[in-house]
CSV table of C-alpha atoms in Angstrom, one decimal:
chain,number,residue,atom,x,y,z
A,14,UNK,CA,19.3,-3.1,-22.2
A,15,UNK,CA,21.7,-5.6,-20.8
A,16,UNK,CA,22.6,-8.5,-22.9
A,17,UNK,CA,21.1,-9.2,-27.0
A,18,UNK,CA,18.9,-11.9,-26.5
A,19,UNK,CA,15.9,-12.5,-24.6
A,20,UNK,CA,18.0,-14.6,-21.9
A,21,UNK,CA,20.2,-11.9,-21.8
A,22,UNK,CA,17.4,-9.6,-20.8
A,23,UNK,CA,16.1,-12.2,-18.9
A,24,UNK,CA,19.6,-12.5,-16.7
A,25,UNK,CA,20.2,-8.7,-16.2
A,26,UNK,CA,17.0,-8.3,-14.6
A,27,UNK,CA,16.2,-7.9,-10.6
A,28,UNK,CA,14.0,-8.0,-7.6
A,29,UNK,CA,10.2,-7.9,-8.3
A,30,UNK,CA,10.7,-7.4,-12.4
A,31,UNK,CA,12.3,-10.6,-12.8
A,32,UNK,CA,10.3,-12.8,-10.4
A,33,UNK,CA,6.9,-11.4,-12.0
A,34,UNK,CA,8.4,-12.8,-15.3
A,35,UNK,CA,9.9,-16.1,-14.4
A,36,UNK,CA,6.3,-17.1,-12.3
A,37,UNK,CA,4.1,-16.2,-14.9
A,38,UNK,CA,4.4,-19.5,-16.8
A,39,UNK,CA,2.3,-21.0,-13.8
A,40,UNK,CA,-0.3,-19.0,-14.8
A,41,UNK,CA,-0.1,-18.9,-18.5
A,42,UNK,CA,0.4,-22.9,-18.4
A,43,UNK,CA,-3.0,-23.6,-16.9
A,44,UNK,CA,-5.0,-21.0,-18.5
A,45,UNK,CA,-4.0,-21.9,-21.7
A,46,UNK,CA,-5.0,-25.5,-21.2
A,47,UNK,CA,-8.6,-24.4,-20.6
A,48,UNK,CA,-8.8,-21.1,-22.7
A,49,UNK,CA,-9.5,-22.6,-26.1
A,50,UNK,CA,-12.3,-24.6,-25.2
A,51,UNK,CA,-14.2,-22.5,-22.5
A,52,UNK,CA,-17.2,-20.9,-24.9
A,53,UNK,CA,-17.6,-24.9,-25.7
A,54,UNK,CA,-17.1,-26.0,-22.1
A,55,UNK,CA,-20.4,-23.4,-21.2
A,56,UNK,CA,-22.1,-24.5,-24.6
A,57,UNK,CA,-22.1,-27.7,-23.7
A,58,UNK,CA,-23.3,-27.2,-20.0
A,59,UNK,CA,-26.4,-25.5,-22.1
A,60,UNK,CA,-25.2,-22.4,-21.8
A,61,UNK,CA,-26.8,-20.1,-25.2
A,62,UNK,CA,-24.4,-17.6,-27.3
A,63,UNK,CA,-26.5,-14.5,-26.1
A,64,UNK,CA,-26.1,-15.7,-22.2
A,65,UNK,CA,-22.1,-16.0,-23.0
A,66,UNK,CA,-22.5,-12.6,-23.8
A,67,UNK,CA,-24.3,-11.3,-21.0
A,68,UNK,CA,-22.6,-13.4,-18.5
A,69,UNK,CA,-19.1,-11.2,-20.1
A,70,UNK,CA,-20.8,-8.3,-19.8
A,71,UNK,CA,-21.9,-9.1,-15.8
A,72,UNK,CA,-18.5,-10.3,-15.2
A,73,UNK,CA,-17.4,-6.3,-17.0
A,74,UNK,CA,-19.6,-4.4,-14.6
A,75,UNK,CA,-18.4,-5.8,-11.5
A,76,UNK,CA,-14.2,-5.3,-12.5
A,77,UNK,CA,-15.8,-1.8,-12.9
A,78,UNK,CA,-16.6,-2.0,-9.3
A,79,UNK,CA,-13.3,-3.4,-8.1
A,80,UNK,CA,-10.9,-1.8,-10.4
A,81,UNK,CA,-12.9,1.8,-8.6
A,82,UNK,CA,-10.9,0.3,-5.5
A,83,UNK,CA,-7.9,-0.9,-6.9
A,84,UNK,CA,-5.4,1.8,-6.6
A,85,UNK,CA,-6.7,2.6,-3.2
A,86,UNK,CA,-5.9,-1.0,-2.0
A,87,UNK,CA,-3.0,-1.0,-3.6
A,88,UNK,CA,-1.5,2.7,-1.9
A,89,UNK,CA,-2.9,1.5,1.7
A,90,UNK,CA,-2.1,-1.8,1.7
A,91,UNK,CA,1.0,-2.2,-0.5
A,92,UNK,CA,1.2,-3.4,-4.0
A,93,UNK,CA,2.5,-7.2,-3.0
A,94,UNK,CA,-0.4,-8.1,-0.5
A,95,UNK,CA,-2.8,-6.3,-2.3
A,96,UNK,CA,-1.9,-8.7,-5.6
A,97,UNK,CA,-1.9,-12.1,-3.4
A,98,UNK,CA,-5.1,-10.8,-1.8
A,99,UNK,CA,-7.2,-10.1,-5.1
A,100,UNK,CA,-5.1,-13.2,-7.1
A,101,UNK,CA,-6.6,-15.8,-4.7
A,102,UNK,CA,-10.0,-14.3,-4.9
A,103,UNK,CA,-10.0,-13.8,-8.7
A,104,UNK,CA,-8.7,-16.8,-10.0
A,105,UNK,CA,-8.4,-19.5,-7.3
A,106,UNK,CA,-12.1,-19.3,-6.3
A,107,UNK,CA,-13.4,-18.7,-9.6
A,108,UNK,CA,-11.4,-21.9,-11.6
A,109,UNK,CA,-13.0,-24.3,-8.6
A,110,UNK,CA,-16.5,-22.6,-9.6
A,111,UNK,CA,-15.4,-23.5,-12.9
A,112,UNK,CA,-14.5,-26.9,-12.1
A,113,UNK,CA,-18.0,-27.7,-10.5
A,114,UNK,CA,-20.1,-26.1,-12.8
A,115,UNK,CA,-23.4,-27.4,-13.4
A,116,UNK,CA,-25.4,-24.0,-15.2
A,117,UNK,CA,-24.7,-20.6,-16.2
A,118,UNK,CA,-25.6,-19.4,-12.5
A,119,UNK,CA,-22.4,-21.1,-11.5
A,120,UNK,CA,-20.5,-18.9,-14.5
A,121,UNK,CA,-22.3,-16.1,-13.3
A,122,UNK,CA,-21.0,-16.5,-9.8
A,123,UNK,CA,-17.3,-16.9,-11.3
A,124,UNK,CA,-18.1,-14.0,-13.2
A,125,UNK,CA,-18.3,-12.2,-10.0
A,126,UNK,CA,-15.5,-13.1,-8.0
A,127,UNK,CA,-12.8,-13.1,-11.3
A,128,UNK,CA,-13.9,-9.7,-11.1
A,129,UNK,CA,-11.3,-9.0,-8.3
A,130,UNK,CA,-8.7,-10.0,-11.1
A,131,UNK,CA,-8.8,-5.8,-12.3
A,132,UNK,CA,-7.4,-5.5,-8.5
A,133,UNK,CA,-5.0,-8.2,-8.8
A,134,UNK,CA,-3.6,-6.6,-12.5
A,135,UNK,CA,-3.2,-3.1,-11.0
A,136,UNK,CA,-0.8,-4.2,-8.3
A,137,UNK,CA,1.3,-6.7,-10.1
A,138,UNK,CA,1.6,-4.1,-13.0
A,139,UNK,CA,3.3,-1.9,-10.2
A,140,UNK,CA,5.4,-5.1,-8.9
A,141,UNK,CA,6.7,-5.5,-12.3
A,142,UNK,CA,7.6,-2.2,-13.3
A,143,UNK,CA,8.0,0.3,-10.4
A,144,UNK,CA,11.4,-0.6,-10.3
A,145,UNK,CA,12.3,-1.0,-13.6
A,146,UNK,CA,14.4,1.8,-15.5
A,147,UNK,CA,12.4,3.3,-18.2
A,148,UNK,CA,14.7,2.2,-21.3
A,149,UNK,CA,13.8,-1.7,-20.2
A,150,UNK,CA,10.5,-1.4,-20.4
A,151,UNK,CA,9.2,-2.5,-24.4
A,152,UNK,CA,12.0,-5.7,-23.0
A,153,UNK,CA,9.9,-6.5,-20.1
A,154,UNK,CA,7.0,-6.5,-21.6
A,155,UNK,CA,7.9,-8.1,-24.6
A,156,UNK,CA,9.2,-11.0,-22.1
A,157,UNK,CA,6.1,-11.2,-20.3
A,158,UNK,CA,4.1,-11.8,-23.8
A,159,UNK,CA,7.1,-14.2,-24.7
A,160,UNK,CA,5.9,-16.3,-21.3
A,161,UNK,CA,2.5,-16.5,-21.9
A,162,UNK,CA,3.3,-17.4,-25.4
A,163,UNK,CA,5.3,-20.2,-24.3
A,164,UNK,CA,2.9,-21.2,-21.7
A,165,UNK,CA,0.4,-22.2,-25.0
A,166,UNK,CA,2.3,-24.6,-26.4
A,167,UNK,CA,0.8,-26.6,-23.7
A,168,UNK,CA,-2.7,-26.1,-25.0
A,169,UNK,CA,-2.8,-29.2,-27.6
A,170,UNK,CA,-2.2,-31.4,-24.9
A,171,UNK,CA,-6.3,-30.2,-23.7
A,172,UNK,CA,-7.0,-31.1,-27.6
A,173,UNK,CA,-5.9,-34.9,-26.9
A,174,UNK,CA,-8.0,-35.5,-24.0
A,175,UNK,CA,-10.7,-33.2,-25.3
A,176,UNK,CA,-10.5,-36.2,-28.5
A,177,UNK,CA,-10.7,-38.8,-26.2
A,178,UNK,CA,-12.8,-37.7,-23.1
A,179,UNK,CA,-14.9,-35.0,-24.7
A,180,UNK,CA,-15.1,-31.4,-23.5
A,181,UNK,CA,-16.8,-31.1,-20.2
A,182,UNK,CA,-14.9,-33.8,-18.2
A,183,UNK,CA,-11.5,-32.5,-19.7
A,184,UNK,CA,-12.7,-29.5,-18.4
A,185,UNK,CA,-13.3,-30.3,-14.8
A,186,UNK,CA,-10.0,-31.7,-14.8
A,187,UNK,CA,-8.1,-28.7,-16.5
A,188,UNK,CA,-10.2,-26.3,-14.3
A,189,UNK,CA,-8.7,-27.9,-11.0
A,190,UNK,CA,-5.1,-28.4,-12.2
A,191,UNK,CA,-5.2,-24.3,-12.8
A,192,UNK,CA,-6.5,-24.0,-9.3
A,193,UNK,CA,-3.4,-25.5,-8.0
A,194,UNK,CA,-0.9,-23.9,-10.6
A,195,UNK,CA,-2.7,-20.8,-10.0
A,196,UNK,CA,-2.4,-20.9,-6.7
A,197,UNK,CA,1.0,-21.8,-6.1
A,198,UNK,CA,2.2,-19.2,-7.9
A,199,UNK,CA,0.4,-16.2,-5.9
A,200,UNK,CA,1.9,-17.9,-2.8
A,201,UNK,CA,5.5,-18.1,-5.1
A,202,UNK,CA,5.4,-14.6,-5.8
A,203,UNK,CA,3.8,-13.4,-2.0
A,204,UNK,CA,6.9,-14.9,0.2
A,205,UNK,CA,9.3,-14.2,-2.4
A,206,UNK,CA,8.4,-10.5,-3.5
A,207,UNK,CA,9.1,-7.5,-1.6
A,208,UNK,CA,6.7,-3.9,-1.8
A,209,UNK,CA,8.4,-1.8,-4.2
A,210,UNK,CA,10.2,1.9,-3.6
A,211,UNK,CA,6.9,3.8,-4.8
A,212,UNK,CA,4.5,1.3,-3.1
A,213,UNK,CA,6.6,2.1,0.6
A,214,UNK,CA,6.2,5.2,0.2
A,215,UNK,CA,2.5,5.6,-0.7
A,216,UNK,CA,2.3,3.2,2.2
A,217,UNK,CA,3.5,5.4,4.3
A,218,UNK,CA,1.4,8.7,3.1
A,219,UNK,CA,-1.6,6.7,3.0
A,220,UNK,CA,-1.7,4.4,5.5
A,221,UNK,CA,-3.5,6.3,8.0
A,222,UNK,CA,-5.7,7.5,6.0
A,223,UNK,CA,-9.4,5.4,5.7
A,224,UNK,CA,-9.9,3.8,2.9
A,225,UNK,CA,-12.7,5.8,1.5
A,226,UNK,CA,-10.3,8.4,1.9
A,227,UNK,CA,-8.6,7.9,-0.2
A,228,UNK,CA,-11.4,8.0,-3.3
A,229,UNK,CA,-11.4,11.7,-2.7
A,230,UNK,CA,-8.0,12.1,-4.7
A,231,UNK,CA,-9.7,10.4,-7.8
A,232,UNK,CA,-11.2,14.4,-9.4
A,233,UNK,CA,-7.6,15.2,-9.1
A,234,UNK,CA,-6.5,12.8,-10.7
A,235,UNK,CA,-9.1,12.5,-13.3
A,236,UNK,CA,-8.4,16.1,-14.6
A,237,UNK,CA,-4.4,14.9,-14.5
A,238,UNK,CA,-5.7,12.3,-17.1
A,239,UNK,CA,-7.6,14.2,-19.2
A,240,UNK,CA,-5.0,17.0,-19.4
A,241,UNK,CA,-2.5,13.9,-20.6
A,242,UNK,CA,-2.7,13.3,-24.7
A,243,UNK,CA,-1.0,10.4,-24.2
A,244,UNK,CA,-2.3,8.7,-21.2
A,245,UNK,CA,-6.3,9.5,-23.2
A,246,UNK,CA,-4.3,7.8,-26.3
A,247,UNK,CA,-3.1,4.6,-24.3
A,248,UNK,CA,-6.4,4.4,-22.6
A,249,UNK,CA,-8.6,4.7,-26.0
A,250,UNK,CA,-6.3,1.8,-27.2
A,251,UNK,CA,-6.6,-0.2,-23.9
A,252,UNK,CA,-10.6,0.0,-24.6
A,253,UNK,CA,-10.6,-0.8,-28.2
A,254,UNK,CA,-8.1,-3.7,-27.7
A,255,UNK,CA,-10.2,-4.8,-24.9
A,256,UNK,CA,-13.4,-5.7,-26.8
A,257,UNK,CA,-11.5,-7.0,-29.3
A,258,UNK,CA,-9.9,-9.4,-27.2
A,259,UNK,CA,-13.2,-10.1,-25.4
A,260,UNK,CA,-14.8,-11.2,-28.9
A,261,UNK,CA,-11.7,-13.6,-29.3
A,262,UNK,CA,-11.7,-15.1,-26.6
A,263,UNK,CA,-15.5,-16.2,-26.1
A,264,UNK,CA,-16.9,-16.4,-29.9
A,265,UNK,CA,-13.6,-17.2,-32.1
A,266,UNK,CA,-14.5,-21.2,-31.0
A,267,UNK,CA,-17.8,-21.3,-31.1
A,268,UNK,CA,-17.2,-19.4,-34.9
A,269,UNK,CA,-14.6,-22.1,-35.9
A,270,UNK,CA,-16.7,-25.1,-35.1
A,271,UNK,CA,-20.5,-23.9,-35.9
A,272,UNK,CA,-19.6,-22.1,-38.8
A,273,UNK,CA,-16.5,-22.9,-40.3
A,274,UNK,CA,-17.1,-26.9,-39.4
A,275,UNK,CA,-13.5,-27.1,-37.9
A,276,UNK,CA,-13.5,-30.4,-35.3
A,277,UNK,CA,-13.4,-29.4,-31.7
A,278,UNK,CA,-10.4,-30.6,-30.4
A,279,UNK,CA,-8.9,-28.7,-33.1
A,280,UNK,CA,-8.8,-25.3,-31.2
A,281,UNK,CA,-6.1,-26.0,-28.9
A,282,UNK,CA,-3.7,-25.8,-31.9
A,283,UNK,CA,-4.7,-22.3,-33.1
A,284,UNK,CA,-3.7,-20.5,-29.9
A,285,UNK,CA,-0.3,-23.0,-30.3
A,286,UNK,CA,0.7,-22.0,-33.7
A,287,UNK,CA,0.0,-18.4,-33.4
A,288,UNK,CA,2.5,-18.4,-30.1
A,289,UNK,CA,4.9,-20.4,-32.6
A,290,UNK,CA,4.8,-17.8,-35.1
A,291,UNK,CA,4.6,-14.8,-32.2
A,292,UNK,CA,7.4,-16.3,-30.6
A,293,UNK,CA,9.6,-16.6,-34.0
A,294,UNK,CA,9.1,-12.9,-34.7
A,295,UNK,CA,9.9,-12.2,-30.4
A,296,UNK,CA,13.4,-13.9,-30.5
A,297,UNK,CA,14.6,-13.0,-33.9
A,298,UNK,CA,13.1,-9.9,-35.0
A,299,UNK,CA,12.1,-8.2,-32.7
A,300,UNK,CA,15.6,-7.2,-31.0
A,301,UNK,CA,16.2,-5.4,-34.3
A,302,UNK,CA,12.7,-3.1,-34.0
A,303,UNK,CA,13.0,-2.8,-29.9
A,304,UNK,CA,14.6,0.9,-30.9
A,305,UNK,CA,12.0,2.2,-33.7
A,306,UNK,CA,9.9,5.0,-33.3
A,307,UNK,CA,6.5,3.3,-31.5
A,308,UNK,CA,4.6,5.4,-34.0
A,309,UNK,CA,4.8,3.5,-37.1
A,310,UNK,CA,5.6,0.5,-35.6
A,311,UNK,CA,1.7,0.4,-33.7
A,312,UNK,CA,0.3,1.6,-36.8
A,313,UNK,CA,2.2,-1.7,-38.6
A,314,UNK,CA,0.4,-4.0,-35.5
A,315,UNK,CA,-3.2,-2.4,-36.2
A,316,UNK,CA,-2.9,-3.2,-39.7
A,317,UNK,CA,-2.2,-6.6,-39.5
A,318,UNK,CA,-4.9,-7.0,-37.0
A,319,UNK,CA,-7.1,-5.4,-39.5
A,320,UNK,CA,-5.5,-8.1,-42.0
A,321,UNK,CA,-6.2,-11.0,-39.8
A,322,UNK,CA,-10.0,-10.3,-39.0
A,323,UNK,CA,-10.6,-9.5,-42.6
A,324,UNK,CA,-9.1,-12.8,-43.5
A,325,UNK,CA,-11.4,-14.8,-40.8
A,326,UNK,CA,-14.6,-13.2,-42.0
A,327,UNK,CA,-13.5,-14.5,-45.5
A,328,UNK,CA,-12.6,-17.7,-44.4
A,329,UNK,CA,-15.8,-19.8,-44.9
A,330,UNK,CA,-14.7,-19.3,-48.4
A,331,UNK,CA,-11.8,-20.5,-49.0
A,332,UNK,CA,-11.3,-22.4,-46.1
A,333,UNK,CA,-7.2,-23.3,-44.5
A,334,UNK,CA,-5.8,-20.6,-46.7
A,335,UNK,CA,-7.6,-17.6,-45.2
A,336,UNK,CA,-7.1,-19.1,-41.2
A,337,UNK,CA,-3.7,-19.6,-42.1
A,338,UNK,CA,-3.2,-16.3,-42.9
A,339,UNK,CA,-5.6,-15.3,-40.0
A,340,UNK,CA,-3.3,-16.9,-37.2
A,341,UNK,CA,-0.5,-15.6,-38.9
A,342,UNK,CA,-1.2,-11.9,-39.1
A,343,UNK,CA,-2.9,-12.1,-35.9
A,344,UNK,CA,0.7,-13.1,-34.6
A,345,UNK,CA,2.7,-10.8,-36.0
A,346,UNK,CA,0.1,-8.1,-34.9
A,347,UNK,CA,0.1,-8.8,-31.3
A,348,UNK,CA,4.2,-9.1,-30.9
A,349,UNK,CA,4.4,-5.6,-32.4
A,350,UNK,CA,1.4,-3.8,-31.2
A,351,UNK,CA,0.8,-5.3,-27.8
A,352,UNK,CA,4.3,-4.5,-26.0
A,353,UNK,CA,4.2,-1.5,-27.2
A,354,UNK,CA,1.0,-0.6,-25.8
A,355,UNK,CA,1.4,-1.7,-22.7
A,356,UNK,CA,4.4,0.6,-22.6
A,357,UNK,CA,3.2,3.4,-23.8
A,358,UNK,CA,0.9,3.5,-20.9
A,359,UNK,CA,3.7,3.1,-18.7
A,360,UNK,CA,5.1,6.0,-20.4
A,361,UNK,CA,2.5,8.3,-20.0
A,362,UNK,CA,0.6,7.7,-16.7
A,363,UNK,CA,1.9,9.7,-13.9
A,364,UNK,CA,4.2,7.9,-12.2
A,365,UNK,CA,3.6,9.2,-8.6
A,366,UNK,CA,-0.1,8.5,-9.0
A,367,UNK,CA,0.6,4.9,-10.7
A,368,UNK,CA,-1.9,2.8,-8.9
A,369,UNK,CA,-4.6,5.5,-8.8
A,370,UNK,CA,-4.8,6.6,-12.4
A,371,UNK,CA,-4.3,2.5,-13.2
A,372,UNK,CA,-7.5,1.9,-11.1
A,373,UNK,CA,-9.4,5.1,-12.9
A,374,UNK,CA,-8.1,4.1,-16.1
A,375,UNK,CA,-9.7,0.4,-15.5
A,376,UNK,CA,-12.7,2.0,-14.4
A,377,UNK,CA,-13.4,4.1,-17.7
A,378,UNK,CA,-12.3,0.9,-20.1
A,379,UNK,CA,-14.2,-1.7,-18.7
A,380,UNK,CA,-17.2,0.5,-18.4
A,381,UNK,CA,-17.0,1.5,-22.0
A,382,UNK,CA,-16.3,-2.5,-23.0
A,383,UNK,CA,-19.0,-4.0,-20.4
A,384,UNK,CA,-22.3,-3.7,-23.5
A,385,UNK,CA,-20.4,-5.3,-25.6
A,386,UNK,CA,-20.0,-8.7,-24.4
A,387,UNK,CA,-24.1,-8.5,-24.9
A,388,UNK,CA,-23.8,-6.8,-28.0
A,389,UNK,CA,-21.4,-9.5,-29.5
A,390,UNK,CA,-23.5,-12.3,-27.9
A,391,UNK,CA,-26.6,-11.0,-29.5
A,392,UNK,CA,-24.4,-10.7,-32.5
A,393,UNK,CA,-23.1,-14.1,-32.9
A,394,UNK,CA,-27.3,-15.2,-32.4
A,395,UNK,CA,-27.8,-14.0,-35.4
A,396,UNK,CA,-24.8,-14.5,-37.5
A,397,UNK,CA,-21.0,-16.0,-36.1
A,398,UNK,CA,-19.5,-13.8,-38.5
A,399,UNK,CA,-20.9,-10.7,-36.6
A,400,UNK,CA,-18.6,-10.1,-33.7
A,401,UNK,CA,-15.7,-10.2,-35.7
A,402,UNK,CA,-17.1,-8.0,-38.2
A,403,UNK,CA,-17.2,-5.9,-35.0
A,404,UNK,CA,-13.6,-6.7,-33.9
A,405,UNK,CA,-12.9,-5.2,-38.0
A,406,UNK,CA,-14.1,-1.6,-37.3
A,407,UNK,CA,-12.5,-1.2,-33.6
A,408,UNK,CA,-9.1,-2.0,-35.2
A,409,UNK,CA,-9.7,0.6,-38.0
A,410,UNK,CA,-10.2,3.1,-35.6
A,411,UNK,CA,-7.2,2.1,-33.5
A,412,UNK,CA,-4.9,2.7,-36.4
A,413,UNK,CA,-6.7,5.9,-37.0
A,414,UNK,CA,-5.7,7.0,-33.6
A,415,UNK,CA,-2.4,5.7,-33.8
A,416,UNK,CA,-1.7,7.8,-37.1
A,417,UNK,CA,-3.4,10.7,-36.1
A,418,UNK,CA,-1.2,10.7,-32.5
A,419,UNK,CA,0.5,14.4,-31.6
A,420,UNK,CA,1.5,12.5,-28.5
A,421,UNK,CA,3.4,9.4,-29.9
A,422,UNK,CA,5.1,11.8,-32.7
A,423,UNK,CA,6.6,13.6,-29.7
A,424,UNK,CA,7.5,10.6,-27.7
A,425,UNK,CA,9.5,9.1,-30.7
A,426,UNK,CA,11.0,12.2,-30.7
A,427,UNK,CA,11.9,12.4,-26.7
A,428,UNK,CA,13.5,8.4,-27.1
A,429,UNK,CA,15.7,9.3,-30.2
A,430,UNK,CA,17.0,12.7,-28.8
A,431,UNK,CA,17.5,10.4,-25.3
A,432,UNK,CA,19.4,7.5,-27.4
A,433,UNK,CA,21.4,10.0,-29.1
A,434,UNK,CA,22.6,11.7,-26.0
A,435,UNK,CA,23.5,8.2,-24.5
A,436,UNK,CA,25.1,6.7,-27.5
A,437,UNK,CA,29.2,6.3,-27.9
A,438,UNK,CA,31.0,9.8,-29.6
């Protein structure tokens, strides 16, 4: 990889890769404003814990529905205008639904059209790495985590106002300034982009084919998946990591405040200091692991995450202490489990059949993760502590696979013989 640093990465990318990095800060900016306080924000509006859940769960069944279309957008209509397309109806729609909300039918309805986002992710996933070499891949990730992680040391800023205006009309205000962030940047990324190699080419296959057509390869590549260890691995980890991150993001507040008595405009700082912490490990440790084996180092990820929820559940005990260690373990977790996921499923998905298998993929993990926004809803009715007692066993059993992985034991093999070959005699 060009360079030592993350700059240096940064400079000694190109094209697509590095405008997909250096734009996503006006998404992560905005979203992070709202993020922390968006269970409240729907609390507040009367929204109930079990209709948080179910209106997760709605919002899951419908991405199942898109992301069954995504790839096929994405072959017959090109990967750039296929993400401006489903950007615009997944985010910039849905945070001026947000913005107006009155009741949970209006969350509902946003529920809906965010769906769209599944559509949006499959083809800026192909922008971003179609054209990447392989070797650069855990860097590009990892830099894309880095911006979003930078983009929440914005989110206090919502905790002033929050202090001073109260939740809902911060809201409304942080709602709309994503709209026009949000916005901006699909446009950004639109005139400035250009449809990658693989994306002109599936263009031109599939272009006069109709776009129910093109469902018919989906058997095909359905037994390709199957027949992959590793592409089943990185899916069974995309699932697991995808409740998870579904309990987190809708219950950890609404835990925090109503059971562990922290103040409201408190919750901006948690996602802040875990990004501190994420970031610390990003830009001076990480460079030293970017080479080990993915094996151990995933299994290391799972077991601080496994660390961190049992340290929440514990917290109503001894208070600070345990959330400290929470945020902290949770930090470390994500920076070296979450790259490395996301690249492994670059890794193993067929690359000729990207957008496809992306859009089957999606299909299969946000069926299997739409019950349990209703489950964990129901859940936290009867105890807070219950979702993330959930969140405890699905990490367990994503170390399990990670340990018990043929398929990562024989990629770590594949990357050392490949270093070896390229290194200096």
């Amino acid at each position: 990889m060009r360079g030592n640093t993350p700059l240096g990465t940064l400079r000694g990318l190109r094209g697509n890769t590095r405008l997909c990095v250096l734009t996503e800060p006006m998404f992560g900016i905005p979203h992070y404003l709202y993020l922390p306080y968006v269970s409240l924000y729907m609390s507040e509006l009367g929204v109930s814990d079990a209709r948080i859940g179910m209106i997760v769960s709605v919002g899951l069944l419908f991405q199942v529905l898109a992301t069954f279309f995504g790839g096929a957008f994405a072959d017959k209509y090109g990967r750039r205008r296929t993400t401006f397309v489903a950007d615009t109806l997944s985010w910039s729609i849905p945070t001026l639904l947000w913005t107006f909300a009155r009741n949970e039918w209006w969350f509902f309805a946003a529920a809906a059209a965010n769906a769209t986002c599944v559509v949006a992710d499959n083809g800026w996933n192909c922008l971003l790495v179609e054209d990447c070499p392989k070797r650069e891949l855990v860097d590009v990730y990892t830099l894309v985590s880095m911006a979003g992680l930078l983009s929440v040391f914005f989110a206090p800023l919502a905790g002033v106002f929050v202090r001073r205006y109260t939740v809902v009309p911060t809201m409304r205000v942080l709602y709309f300034i994503a709209f026009v962030f949000m916005t901006a940047k699909f446009i950004l990324l639109y005139a400035r982009g250009t449809e990658t190699s693989v994306g002109r080419a599936r263009m031109r296959e599939m272009g006069g084919t109709p776009l129910f057509a093109h469902l018919g390869r989906y058997p095909a590549v359905f037994k390709k998946l199957v027949r992959s260890r590793g592409a089943m691995l990185a899916l069974m980890i995309r699932i697991l990591l995808s409740v998870t991150n579904m309990v987190a993001a809708n219950f950890f507040a609404l835990y925090a405040v109503g059971a562990l008595g922290v103040p409201a405009e408190y919750m901006s700082y948690f996602p802040m200091v875990r990004a501190a912490i994420a970031l610390f490990f990003m830009l001076f440790l990480q460079r030293s692991m970017a080479r080990m084996p993915l094996r151990p180092m995933m299994a290391a990820g799972a077991a601080l995450y496994i660390g961190a929820t049992a340290a929440l559940l514990l917290a109503g005990r001894a208070g600070g202490l345990l959330l400290a260690v929470y945020v902290v373990c949770d930090a470390v977790g994500f920076s070296i489990f979450v790259p490395r996921s996301d690249s492994i499923y670059t890794l193993f998905i067929d690359r000729e059949e990207r957008a496809v298998m992306t859009s089957l993929t999606g299909v299969i993990m946000l069926a299997a993760s739409a019950p349990f926004g209703a489950i964990a809803g129901a859940l936290s009715e009867i105890d807070r502590r219950a979702p993330f007692v959930l969140s405890l066993a699905l990490y367990a059993l994503c170390l399990l696979l990670v340990l018990a992985s043929r398929a990562l034991r024989e990629q770590d093999r594949a990357l050392a013989a490949a270093a070896a070959d390229t290194a200096p005699r």
